[in-house]
Coordinates of C-alpha atoms and ligand atoms in Angstrom, one line a residue:
M1 CA 45.4 82.9 63.5
R2 CA 45.7 86.6 64.1
I3 CA 45.3 87.4 60.4
F4 CA 42.3 85.1 60.3
L5 CA 40.6 86.9 63.2
L6 CA 41.3 90.2 61.5
L7 CA 39.7 89.0 58.4
V8 CA 36.7 87.7 60.3
A9 CA 36.5 91.1 62.0
A10 CA 36.7 93.0 58.7
E11 CA 34.0 90.7 57.3
L12 CA 31.7 91.4 60.3
C13 CA 32.3 95.1 60.1
W14 CA 31.6 95.4 56.4
A15 CA 29.4 92.6 55.3
Q16 CA 25.9 93.8 54.3
Y17 CA 26.8 97.5 54.9
N18 CA 29.5 97.4 52.2
P19 CA 28.1 98.6 48.8
N20 CA 30.6 96.3 47.0
T21 CA 31.4 99.0 44.5
K22 CA 34.7 98.8 42.7
S23 CA 37.4 100.6 44.6
G24 CA 37.4 104.3 43.8
R25 CA 33.7 104.3 42.8
T26 CA 31.5 105.8 45.4
S27 CA 28.0 106.4 44.1
I28 CA 25.2 104.5 42.5
V29 CA 22.4 105.9 40.1
H30 CA 18.8 104.8 40.1
L31 CA 17.9 104.3 36.5
F32 CA 14.1 104.4 37.3
E33 CA 12.1 102.3 34.8
W34 CA 14.9 101.9 32.3
R35 CA 14.9 98.8 30.1
W36 CA 17.7 96.2 30.8
A37 CA 19.0 96.6 27.2
D38 CA 19.4 100.4 27.7
I39 CA 21.1 99.9 31.1
A40 CA 23.6 97.5 29.6
L41 CA 24.6 100.1 27.0
E42 CA 24.7 102.9 29.6
C43 CA 27.1 100.9 31.8
E44 CA 29.5 100.5 28.9
R45 CA 29.2 103.9 27.1
Y46 CA 28.7 106.2 30.1
L47 CA 28.6 104.9 33.7
A48 CA 31.9 103.0 33.7
P49 CA 34.0 105.7 31.9
N50 CA 32.6 108.3 34.4
G51 CA 33.2 106.4 37.6
F52 CA 29.7 105.4 38.6
G53 CA 29.8 102.4 41.0
G54 CA 26.4 100.9 40.2
V55 CA 22.8 101.0 39.2
Q56 CA 19.7 100.6 41.2
I57 CA 17.2 99.0 38.9
S58 CA 13.4 98.9 39.0
P59 CA 11.8 95.7 40.3
P60 CA 12.8 92.9 37.8
N61 CA 10.1 90.4 38.9
E62 CA 6.7 89.8 37.2
N63 CA 4.1 92.3 38.2
I64 CA 0.4 93.0 37.7
V65 CA -0.6 94.8 34.5
I66 CA -2.8 97.8 35.4
T67 CA -4.8 99.5 32.6
N68 CA -6.8 102.0 34.7
P69 CA -5.0 104.2 35.0
W70 CA -2.9 103.2 32.0
R71 CA 0.2 101.3 32.9
P72 CA 1.2 103.4 36.0
W73 CA 4.9 103.2 37.2
W74 CA 3.6 101.8 40.5
E75 CA 2.2 98.5 38.9
R76 CA 5.8 97.3 39.4
Y77 CA 5.3 97.4 43.1
Q78 CA 2.6 94.7 42.9
P79 CA 4.3 91.4 42.4
I80 CA 2.6 88.4 40.7
S81 CA 5.6 86.0 40.7
Y82 CA 9.4 86.0 41.0
K83 CA 9.9 85.3 37.3
L84 CA 12.3 87.9 35.7
C85 CA 9.8 89.3 33.3
T86 CA 8.7 93.0 33.2
R87 CA 8.4 96.0 30.9
S88 CA 12.2 96.4 31.4
G89 CA 12.9 93.0 29.8
N90 CA 13.0 89.3 30.2
E91 CA 15.5 87.0 32.0
D92 CA 17.9 86.8 29.0
E93 CA 18.0 90.5 28.8
F94 CA 18.5 90.8 32.5
R95 CA 21.4 88.3 32.5
D96 CA 23.0 90.2 29.6
M97 CA 22.7 93.5 31.5
V98 CA 24.2 92.1 34.7
T99 CA 27.1 90.4 32.8
R100 CA 27.9 93.5 30.7
C101 CA 27.7 96.0 33.5
N102 CA 29.7 93.8 35.9
N103 CA 32.4 93.3 33.2
V104 CA 32.9 97.1 33.1
G105 CA 32.8 97.3 37.0
V106 CA 29.4 98.8 37.3
Y107 CA 27.3 96.7 39.7
I108 CA 23.5 96.0 39.8
Y109 CA 21.3 96.6 42.9
V110 CA 17.9 95.1 42.7
D111 CA 14.7 96.7 44.1
A112 CA 13.3 93.7 45.9
V113 CA 9.5 93.9 46.5
V114 CA 9.0 91.1 49.0
N115 CA 6.7 92.5 51.7
H116 CA 3.6 91.8 49.6
M117 CA 2.0 90.7 46.4
C118 CA -0.5 92.7 44.3
G119 CA -3.4 94.8 45.7
S120 CA -6.5 93.0 47.1
A121 CA -8.6 94.4 44.2
G122 CA -6.2 93.0 41.6
G123 CA -8.8 90.6 40.2
A124 CA -8.2 87.2 38.7
G125 CA -6.6 86.2 35.4
T126 CA -3.4 86.5 33.5
H127 CA -3.1 90.3 33.4
S128 CA 0.5 90.1 34.5
T129 CA 3.8 90.9 32.7
C130 CA 4.6 87.3 32.0
G131 CA 1.1 86.1 31.7
S132 CA 1.1 84.0 34.9
Y133 CA -2.3 83.3 36.3
F134 CA -3.3 84.7 39.7
N135 CA -6.3 85.4 41.8
A136 CA -5.9 88.3 44.2
G137 CA -9.3 87.7 45.8
N138 CA -8.3 84.2 46.9
E139 CA -4.7 85.1 47.4
E140 CA -3.5 82.5 44.9
F141 CA -0.2 83.1 43.1
P142 CA 0.5 79.6 41.6
A143 CA 3.6 80.8 39.7
V144 CA 5.4 81.2 43.1
P145 CA 3.4 79.3 44.5
Y146 CA 1.7 81.2 47.3
S147 CA -1.8 80.6 48.6
G148 CA -4.0 82.0 51.3
W149 CA -1.9 80.3 54.0
D150 CA 1.0 82.5 53.1
F151 CA -0.6 85.9 54.0
N152 CA -1.0 87.8 57.2
D153 CA -4.8 88.2 57.4
G154 CA -5.1 86.4 60.7
K155 CA -2.5 88.5 62.4
C156 CA -3.8 92.0 61.4
K157 CA -6.2 93.4 64.0
T158 CA -7.6 96.4 62.2
S159 CA -11.3 96.4 61.1
N160 CA -10.5 96.5 57.4
G161 CA -7.2 94.7 57.4
E162 CA -5.4 97.9 56.4
I163 CA -2.7 99.9 58.2
Q164 CA -4.6 102.7 59.9
D165 CA -2.2 104.0 62.5
Y166 CA 1.5 104.4 61.8
N167 CA 2.2 104.6 65.5
D168 CA 1.1 101.0 66.1
I169 CA 4.0 98.8 65.1
Y170 CA 1.8 95.7 64.9
Q171 CA -0.5 97.3 62.3
V172 CA 2.5 98.6 60.3
R173 CA 4.0 95.1 60.1
D174 CA 1.0 92.8 60.1
C175 CA -1.6 94.8 58.1
R176 CA -1.9 95.7 54.5
L177 CA -0.1 98.8 53.1
V178 CA -2.5 100.5 50.7
S179 CA -4.4 97.1 50.2
L180 CA -1.3 95.2 49.1
L181 CA -1.6 91.5 50.1
D182 CA 0.8 91.2 53.0
L183 CA 3.0 88.1 53.1
A184 CA 3.4 86.1 56.3
L185 CA 7.2 86.4 56.7
E186 CA 7.1 84.5 59.9
K187 CA 6.6 81.4 57.8
D188 CA 9.8 79.5 56.8
Y189 CA 8.1 78.7 53.5
V190 CA 7.6 82.3 52.6
R191 CA 11.1 83.2 53.8
S192 CA 12.5 80.4 51.6
K193 CA 10.7 81.5 48.5
I194 CA 12.0 85.1 49.0
A195 CA 15.5 83.8 49.6
E196 CA 15.2 81.6 46.5
Y197 CA 14.3 84.6 44.4
M198 CA 17.1 86.7 45.7
N199 CA 19.6 83.9 45.4
H200 CA 18.6 83.5 41.8
L201 CA 19.6 87.1 41.3
I202 CA 22.8 86.7 43.2
G203 CA 23.6 83.7 41.0
I204 CA 23.2 85.9 37.9
G205 CA 25.7 88.4 39.5
V206 CA 23.9 91.2 41.2
A207 CA 25.7 93.0 44.0
G208 CA 22.9 93.9 46.4
F209 CA 19.3 94.9 47.1
R210 CA 17.1 97.8 48.0
I211 CA 14.4 96.2 50.1
D212 CA 11.1 97.9 49.4
A213 CA 8.7 98.6 52.3
S214 CA 11.1 97.3 54.9
K215 CA 9.2 99.3 57.6
H216 CA 6.3 96.9 57.0
M217 CA 8.3 93.8 57.8
W218 CA 9.6 92.7 61.2
P219 CA 13.4 93.2 61.3
G220 CA 13.8 89.6 62.6
D221 CA 11.7 88.2 59.8
M222 CA 13.9 90.1 57.3
K223 CA 17.0 88.8 59.1
A224 CA 15.7 85.2 58.6
F225 CA 15.5 85.5 54.8
L226 CA 18.7 87.6 54.6
D227 CA 20.6 84.9 56.5
K228 CA 19.6 82.5 53.8
L229 CA 21.3 84.5 51.0
N230 CA 24.4 83.2 49.2
N231 CA 27.7 85.1 48.9
L232 CA 28.2 87.1 45.8
H233 CA 29.3 85.6 42.5
T234 CA 33.0 85.0 42.6
K235 CA 33.5 85.8 38.9
W236 CA 33.2 89.5 39.9
F237 CA 33.4 89.7 43.7
P238 CA 35.8 88.5 46.3
E239 CA 35.3 85.2 48.0
G240 CA 32.9 85.5 50.9
A241 CA 31.5 88.9 49.8
R242 CA 27.9 89.5 51.1
P243 CA 25.1 91.2 49.2
F244 CA 24.8 94.9 50.0
I245 CA 21.5 95.5 51.7
F246 CA 19.7 98.9 52.0
Q247 CA 16.3 99.0 53.5
E248 CA 13.5 101.4 52.6
V249 CA 12.4 102.7 56.0
I250 CA 10.8 106.2 56.1
D251 CA 11.7 107.7 59.5
L252 CA 11.3 111.4 59.6
G253 CA 11.0 111.2 63.4
G254 CA 7.7 111.0 65.3
E255 CA 6.7 107.5 64.5
A256 CA 7.0 104.3 66.6
I257 CA 9.2 102.5 64.1
K258 CA 12.8 103.8 63.9
A259 CA 15.3 103.4 61.2
S260 CA 17.8 102.1 63.8
D261 CA 15.5 99.0 64.4
Y262 CA 16.9 97.8 61.0
F263 CA 20.6 98.4 61.3
V264 CA 21.1 94.8 62.2
N265 CA 20.2 93.9 58.6
G266 CA 22.1 96.5 56.7
R267 CA 22.0 100.1 55.7
V268 CA 18.8 102.2 55.8
T269 CA 17.5 105.0 53.6
E270 CA 17.9 108.4 55.4
F271 CA 14.8 110.3 54.4
K272 CA 15.6 113.2 56.6
Y273 CA 18.5 114.0 54.3
G274 CA 16.6 115.1 51.2
A275 CA 13.8 116.7 53.2
K276 CA 16.2 118.9 55.2
L277 CA 18.5 119.7 52.4
G278 CA 15.6 120.8 50.2
T279 CA 14.4 123.0 53.0
V280 CA 17.9 124.6 53.4
I281 CA 18.5 125.1 49.7
R282 CA 15.0 126.6 49.2
R283 CA 15.7 128.8 52.3
W284 CA 12.4 127.8 53.9
N285 CA 11.7 128.1 57.6
G286 CA 14.6 130.4 58.2
E287 CA 17.1 127.8 57.2
K288 CA 20.4 128.9 55.6
M289 CA 23.4 127.1 54.3
T290 CA 25.6 128.2 57.2
Y291 CA 23.7 125.7 59.3
L292 CA 25.1 122.9 57.1
K293 CA 28.5 123.2 59.0
N294 CA 27.5 120.1 61.1
W295 CA 25.5 118.4 58.4
G296 CA 25.1 114.6 59.0
E297 CA 24.8 113.1 62.5
G298 CA 24.8 116.7 63.9
W299 CA 21.4 117.1 62.3
G300 CA 20.0 114.0 64.0
F301 CA 20.6 111.7 61.1
M302 CA 21.6 108.0 61.5
P303 CA 25.3 107.1 61.6
S304 CA 27.0 107.8 58.3
D305 CA 28.1 104.2 57.8
R306 CA 24.4 103.1 58.1
A307 CA 23.0 105.7 55.7
L308 CA 21.9 105.5 52.1
V309 CA 21.3 109.1 51.0
F310 CA 19.7 110.9 48.1
V311 CA 18.2 114.3 47.3
D312 CA 15.0 112.8 45.8
N313 CA 13.7 109.3 45.0
H314 CA 11.1 107.8 42.7
D315 CA 8.3 108.4 45.3
N316 CA 8.9 111.8 46.7
Q317 CA 9.8 113.4 43.4
R318 CA 6.1 113.0 42.6
G319 CA 4.5 113.4 46.0
H320 CA 4.4 109.7 47.1
G321 CA 6.1 108.4 50.2
A322 CA 7.5 111.1 52.5
G323 CA 9.4 114.3 52.5
G324 CA 6.7 116.8 51.3
A325 CA 7.0 119.9 49.3
S326 CA 10.6 120.7 50.2
I327 CA 12.0 117.8 48.1
L328 CA 14.1 119.1 45.2
T329 CA 13.9 117.4 41.8
F330 CA 14.9 118.0 38.2
W331 CA 11.8 120.2 37.9
D332 CA 13.8 122.9 39.9
P333 CA 17.1 122.3 38.0
R334 CA 19.2 125.2 39.5
L335 CA 18.5 124.4 43.1
Y336 CA 18.6 120.7 42.4
K337 CA 22.1 120.8 41.0
M338 CA 23.3 122.7 44.1
A339 CA 21.7 120.1 46.4
V340 CA 23.1 117.1 44.5
G341 CA 26.5 118.9 44.3
F342 CA 26.4 119.4 48.1
M343 CA 25.5 115.8 48.7
L344 CA 28.3 114.4 46.5
A345 CA 30.9 116.8 48.0
H346 CA 30.0 116.0 51.6
P347 CA 31.4 112.8 53.2
Y348 CA 28.1 111.7 54.9
G349 CA 26.5 108.5 53.8
F350 CA 26.5 106.3 50.7
T351 CA 25.1 108.4 47.8
R352 CA 22.5 107.5 45.2
V353 CA 21.8 109.8 42.3
M354 CA 18.3 109.9 40.8
S355 CA 17.7 109.5 37.0
S356 CA 14.1 110.2 36.0
Y357 CA 11.7 110.6 33.1
R358 CA 9.5 113.6 32.4
W359 CA 5.8 113.4 32.7
S360 CA 3.0 116.0 32.3
R361 CA 2.5 117.3 35.8
W362 CA -1.0 118.6 36.6
F363 CA -1.6 120.2 40.0
E364 CA -5.1 120.2 41.5
N365 CA -5.3 121.6 45.1
G366 CA -1.6 121.2 45.4
K367 CA -1.5 117.6 44.4
D368 CA -0.1 116.3 41.1
V369 CA -3.0 114.3 39.7
N370 CA -0.7 112.8 37.1
D371 CA 1.6 111.3 39.7
W372 CA 0.8 107.8 38.4
I373 CA 2.1 108.3 34.9
G374 CA 4.5 105.5 33.8
P375 CA 7.7 105.7 31.8
P376 CA 7.8 107.0 28.2
S377 CA 6.0 104.3 26.3
N378 CA 4.6 103.3 23.0
S379 CA 0.9 102.9 22.4
D380 CA 1.1 99.1 23.2
G381 CA 2.5 100.0 26.6
S382 CA 6.1 98.9 25.9
T383 CA 8.7 101.2 27.4
K384 CA 10.5 103.5 25.0
T385 CA 14.2 103.1 24.5
V386 CA 16.6 105.8 25.9
T387 CA 17.9 107.6 22.9
I388 CA 21.1 109.8 23.2
N389 CA 21.3 113.2 21.5
P390 CA 24.4 114.5 19.8
D391 CA 25.0 116.8 22.9
T392 CA 25.1 113.6 25.2
T393 CA 21.7 114.4 26.8
C394 CA 18.8 111.9 26.5
G395 CA 15.8 111.9 24.3
N396 CA 12.3 110.4 24.4
D397 CA 11.6 112.3 27.7
W398 CA 14.3 110.5 29.7
V399 CA 15.8 113.3 31.9
C400 CA 19.1 111.6 32.6
E401 CA 20.1 113.8 35.5
H402 CA 23.2 111.6 35.9
R403 CA 24.4 112.9 32.5
W404 CA 24.1 116.6 33.5
R405 CA 27.6 117.9 33.4
Q406 CA 27.4 119.3 37.0
I407 CA 26.1 116.1 38.5
R408 CA 28.3 113.7 36.5
N409 CA 31.4 115.8 37.4
M410 CA 30.5 115.8 41.1
V411 CA 30.2 112.0 41.0
I412 CA 33.8 112.0 39.8
F413 CA 34.7 114.6 42.5
R414 CA 33.4 112.3 45.2
N415 CA 35.6 109.5 43.8
V416 CA 38.6 111.7 43.8
V417 CA 38.1 112.9 47.5
D418 CA 37.1 109.5 48.8
G419 CA 38.3 108.9 52.3
Q420 CA 39.5 112.6 52.8
A421 CA 38.4 114.6 55.9
F422 CA 35.8 117.3 55.8
T423 CA 38.0 120.5 56.1
N424 CA 38.4 124.2 55.7
W425 CA 34.8 125.1 56.3
W426 CA 33.9 128.7 55.6
D427 CA 30.6 130.6 55.7
N428 CA 29.3 134.2 55.6
N429 CA 26.7 133.4 58.3
S430 CA 24.1 133.3 55.5
N431 CA 24.0 131.2 52.3
Q432 CA 27.6 131.4 51.1
V433 CA 29.5 128.4 52.2
A434 CA 32.7 126.5 51.2
F435 CA 34.5 123.3 52.4
G436 CA 37.3 121.0 51.4
R437 CA 38.0 117.3 51.4
G438 CA 41.6 117.1 52.7
N439 CA 44.0 118.2 50.1
K440 CA 42.0 116.7 47.2
G441 CA 39.0 118.9 46.5
F442 CA 37.2 122.1 47.4
I443 CA 33.7 123.5 46.7
V444 CA 32.1 126.9 47.1
F445 CA 28.4 127.8 47.1
N446 CA 26.6 131.1 46.7
N447 CA 22.9 130.7 47.4
D448 CA 22.5 134.3 48.6
D449 CA 21.0 137.2 46.6
W450 CA 24.3 139.0 46.3
N451 CA 27.7 138.2 44.8
L452 CA 30.4 136.2 46.5
S453 CA 33.9 137.5 46.3
E454 CA 36.3 135.8 48.7
T455 CA 39.8 134.5 49.1
L456 CA 39.5 131.1 50.8
Q457 CA 41.9 128.5 52.2
T458 CA 41.3 125.4 49.9
G459 CA 43.9 123.0 51.3
L460 CA 44.9 122.2 47.8
P461 CA 48.4 122.2 46.2
A462 CA 49.3 125.3 44.3
G463 CA 48.3 125.4 40.6
T464 CA 45.6 126.2 38.1
Y465 CA 42.4 124.2 38.5
C466 CA 39.4 123.7 36.2
D467 CA 36.0 124.4 37.8
V468 CA 34.0 121.1 37.2
I469 CA 30.7 122.9 37.4
S470 CA 30.9 125.5 34.7
G471 CA 33.0 123.1 32.6
Q472 CA 35.8 120.7 33.1
K473 CA 39.4 119.9 32.2
E474 CA 39.8 118.8 28.6
G475 CA 43.3 118.1 27.3
N476 CA 45.4 120.9 28.8
S477 CA 42.7 123.5 29.2
C478 CA 39.5 124.2 31.0
T479 CA 36.2 124.5 29.2
G480 CA 34.8 126.6 32.1
I481 CA 36.1 128.9 34.8
Q482 CA 39.8 128.5 36.0
I483 CA 40.8 128.9 39.7
Q484 CA 44.3 129.8 40.7
V485 CA 45.5 128.2 44.0
N486 CA 48.5 130.0 45.5
G487 CA 51.4 128.4 47.3
D488 CA 49.7 128.9 50.6
G489 CA 46.6 127.0 49.5
R490 CA 44.5 130.1 49.2
A491 CA 42.4 131.0 46.1
Y492 CA 40.1 133.8 45.0
F493 CA 36.5 132.9 44.2
Q494 CA 33.9 135.1 42.5
I495 CA 30.4 133.7 42.1
S496 CA 27.6 135.9 40.8
N497 CA 24.2 135.2 42.5
S498 CA 22.8 135.2 39.0
A499 CA 25.3 132.6 37.6
E500 CA 23.6 129.7 35.8
D501 CA 25.1 127.5 38.5
P502 CA 26.1 129.5 41.5
F503 CA 28.7 127.1 42.8
V504 CA 32.3 126.2 41.9
A505 CA 34.1 122.9 42.5
I506 CA 37.8 122.0 42.0
H507 CA 39.8 118.8 42.6
V508 CA 43.3 117.5 42.0
N509 CA 42.3 115.5 38.9
A510 CA 41.1 118.6 37.2
K511 CA 44.4 120.6 37.7
L512 CA 46.2 121.8 34.6
Ligands
AAO1 C1 -1.3 101.8 44.4 C2 -2.4 102.8 44.5 C3 -3.1 102.5 45.8 C4 -3.7 101.1 45.8 C5 -2.6 100.2 45.6 C6 -3.0 98.7 45.5 O1 -1.8 104.1 44.6 O2 -4.2 103.5 45.9 O3 -4.4 100.9 47.0 O4 -1.9 100.5 44.4 O5 -3.9 98.6 44.4 C7 3.9 102.4 45.1 C8 3.0 103.6 45.1 C9 1.6 103.3 45.6 C10 1.0 102.1 44.9 C11 2.0 101.0 45.2 C12 1.5 99.6 44.6 O6 3.6 104.7 45.8 O7 0.8 104.5 45.4 O8 -0.3 101.9 45.4 O9 3.2 101.3 44.6 O10 1.3 99.8 43.3 C13 4.6 104.2 52.8 C14 5.6 103.0 52.9 C15 6.7 103.0 51.9 C16 6.2 103.2 50.5 C17 5.4 104.5 50.5 C18 4.9 104.9 49.1 O11 6.1 103.0 54.3 O12 7.3 101.7 52.0 O13 4.3 104.4 51.4 N1 7.3 103.2 49.5 C19 7.6 101.9 48.8 C20 7.9 102.2 47.3 C21 6.7 102.7 46.6 C22 5.6 101.6 46.6 C23 5.6 100.7 47.8 C24 6.5 100.9 48.8 C25 4.7 99.6 47.8 O14 9.0 103.1 47.3 O15 7.0 103.1 45.3 O16 4.3 102.2 46.4 O17 5.5 98.5 47.2 C26 4.1 108.1 56.2 C27 4.9 106.9 56.6 C28 5.5 106.2 55.5 C29 4.6 106.0 54.4 C30 4.0 107.3 54.0 C31 3.0 107.2 52.8 O18 5.0 109.2 55.8 O19 5.8 107.3 57.6 O20 6.1 105.0 55.9 O21 5.3 105.4 53.3 O22 3.3 107.8 55.1 O23 1.9 106.6 53.1 C32 4.9 113.2 56.7 C33 5.4 112.3 57.7 C34 5.8 111.0 57.1 C35 4.6 110.4 56.4 C36 4.3 111.5 55.3 C37 3.2 111.1 54.4 O24 6.0 113.6 55.9 O25 6.5 112.8 58.4 O26 6.3 110.0 58.0 O27 3.9 112.7 55.9 O28 2.0 111.0 55.0

């Protein structure tokens, strides 16, 4: 009986907050706009061998086809049905991806767009990724089916049916977000259709969901469809395992809707994280790395075990969503690597790494007018495959940040130090900081305009360690810098402010 109660308690504690990643794997990567066939290969050839826990995929359900502008990435946030049929692939390819990734212990997290269907000006016809007929003007989506009864029009009180004031919680939940037809989630029929879609995915073997536009749904309505979800597939997950849920709620403070309103349903995206970290690493507003000593809840962030954290996401890397100009992306590689390195070394939150494609940015009055450009594609609109260059980087304009040595090695660092305390903080009261994770790992940053030359307490056992930023351990030698830890745990670090990557990280699995 006692054991039973303990199990029940453990289940209640973890449930939807538990990422379900394989033990020893602590991060996921968002392979934004990748094809299912490429993701399956990437799980096998790269993600599993390098300790990635899972992949957030782009929405897998049928969406509207937009040709003006030409096939923007954001057409995938305008559902037409719940058939698994998009530019990333069809249902057979989706099933093949999930099976192959699961078989190598890399799990799939689906971006679930369930707050709305396509925009009100989407027209009528079969311009959808599976060719399903719809009529946006009449709110008809026969491939679900949804009809006018299933939308919120009656509930919204604004003059044009749009969200006009983010401080009015009724508008935000009951009106249209940028004209997207807003589903009536108070209806059991709508909840059941959403749960049916998500259960179809769970049956195929996915491990969890990012829930798009959660701020625009009532937490109680979400709970109603989440309660209808099945347990995960027992071929890959323990009996009784619940789908991991993380909700997209942008809460930078100052609005009526709080991230904490959603904790009942699962984790929540912590948007303050990337916005603040970008400000610190850019040294804007008088910020400096010294202040990161109490990073996490000390900065007013949500509790660590409720947070899904990231440096940038598919929206704010191109000026959509929130965060503003401070957000660091692959376009600023030197600072970006430091920010991602800091995130992966620090114990706060469950971490998601971004993996992007390059597009031709064009700024007019401070705004990128090309922020809509979709993934690398062929003239017929089909998405290009991710090719791999001899040096392991990606071709065809796929950036593959997750394959950058510094980022990949920090994903491994996080696995090695998992569960270890935040220890041995050191700073120079400016932008040189260092910290350890118990006796497993240690990291040092120099983001000042002068050299760093310090002997620091690392907490690590004596020995010769390979820096995993400038290189790594290969066989019995280091391809980059070596760090000598003495019998007392102290080591000498020297980091030039003009180094290609002005930070050094060592851990016990990279010891000679
Ligand atoms: C496209 C066109 C539209 C057209 C529509 C329908 O761009 O012109 O009307 O189609 O035809 C994506 C794109 C959209 C696209 C949409 C559908 O980003 O451009 O619309 O697909 O194709 C809000 C939501 C948040 C949302 C974010 C983009 O709360 O949920 O906007 N993100 C998700 C996805 C995103 C997707 C959708 C939702 C829709 O990740 O990719 O849209 O499925 C404030 C609020 C935030 C709000 C932002 C932006 O943020 O707090 O909740 O996000 O405004 O409107 C400061 C404040 C901060 C504020 C920010 C920006 O930083 O502190 O709070 O300023 O003002």
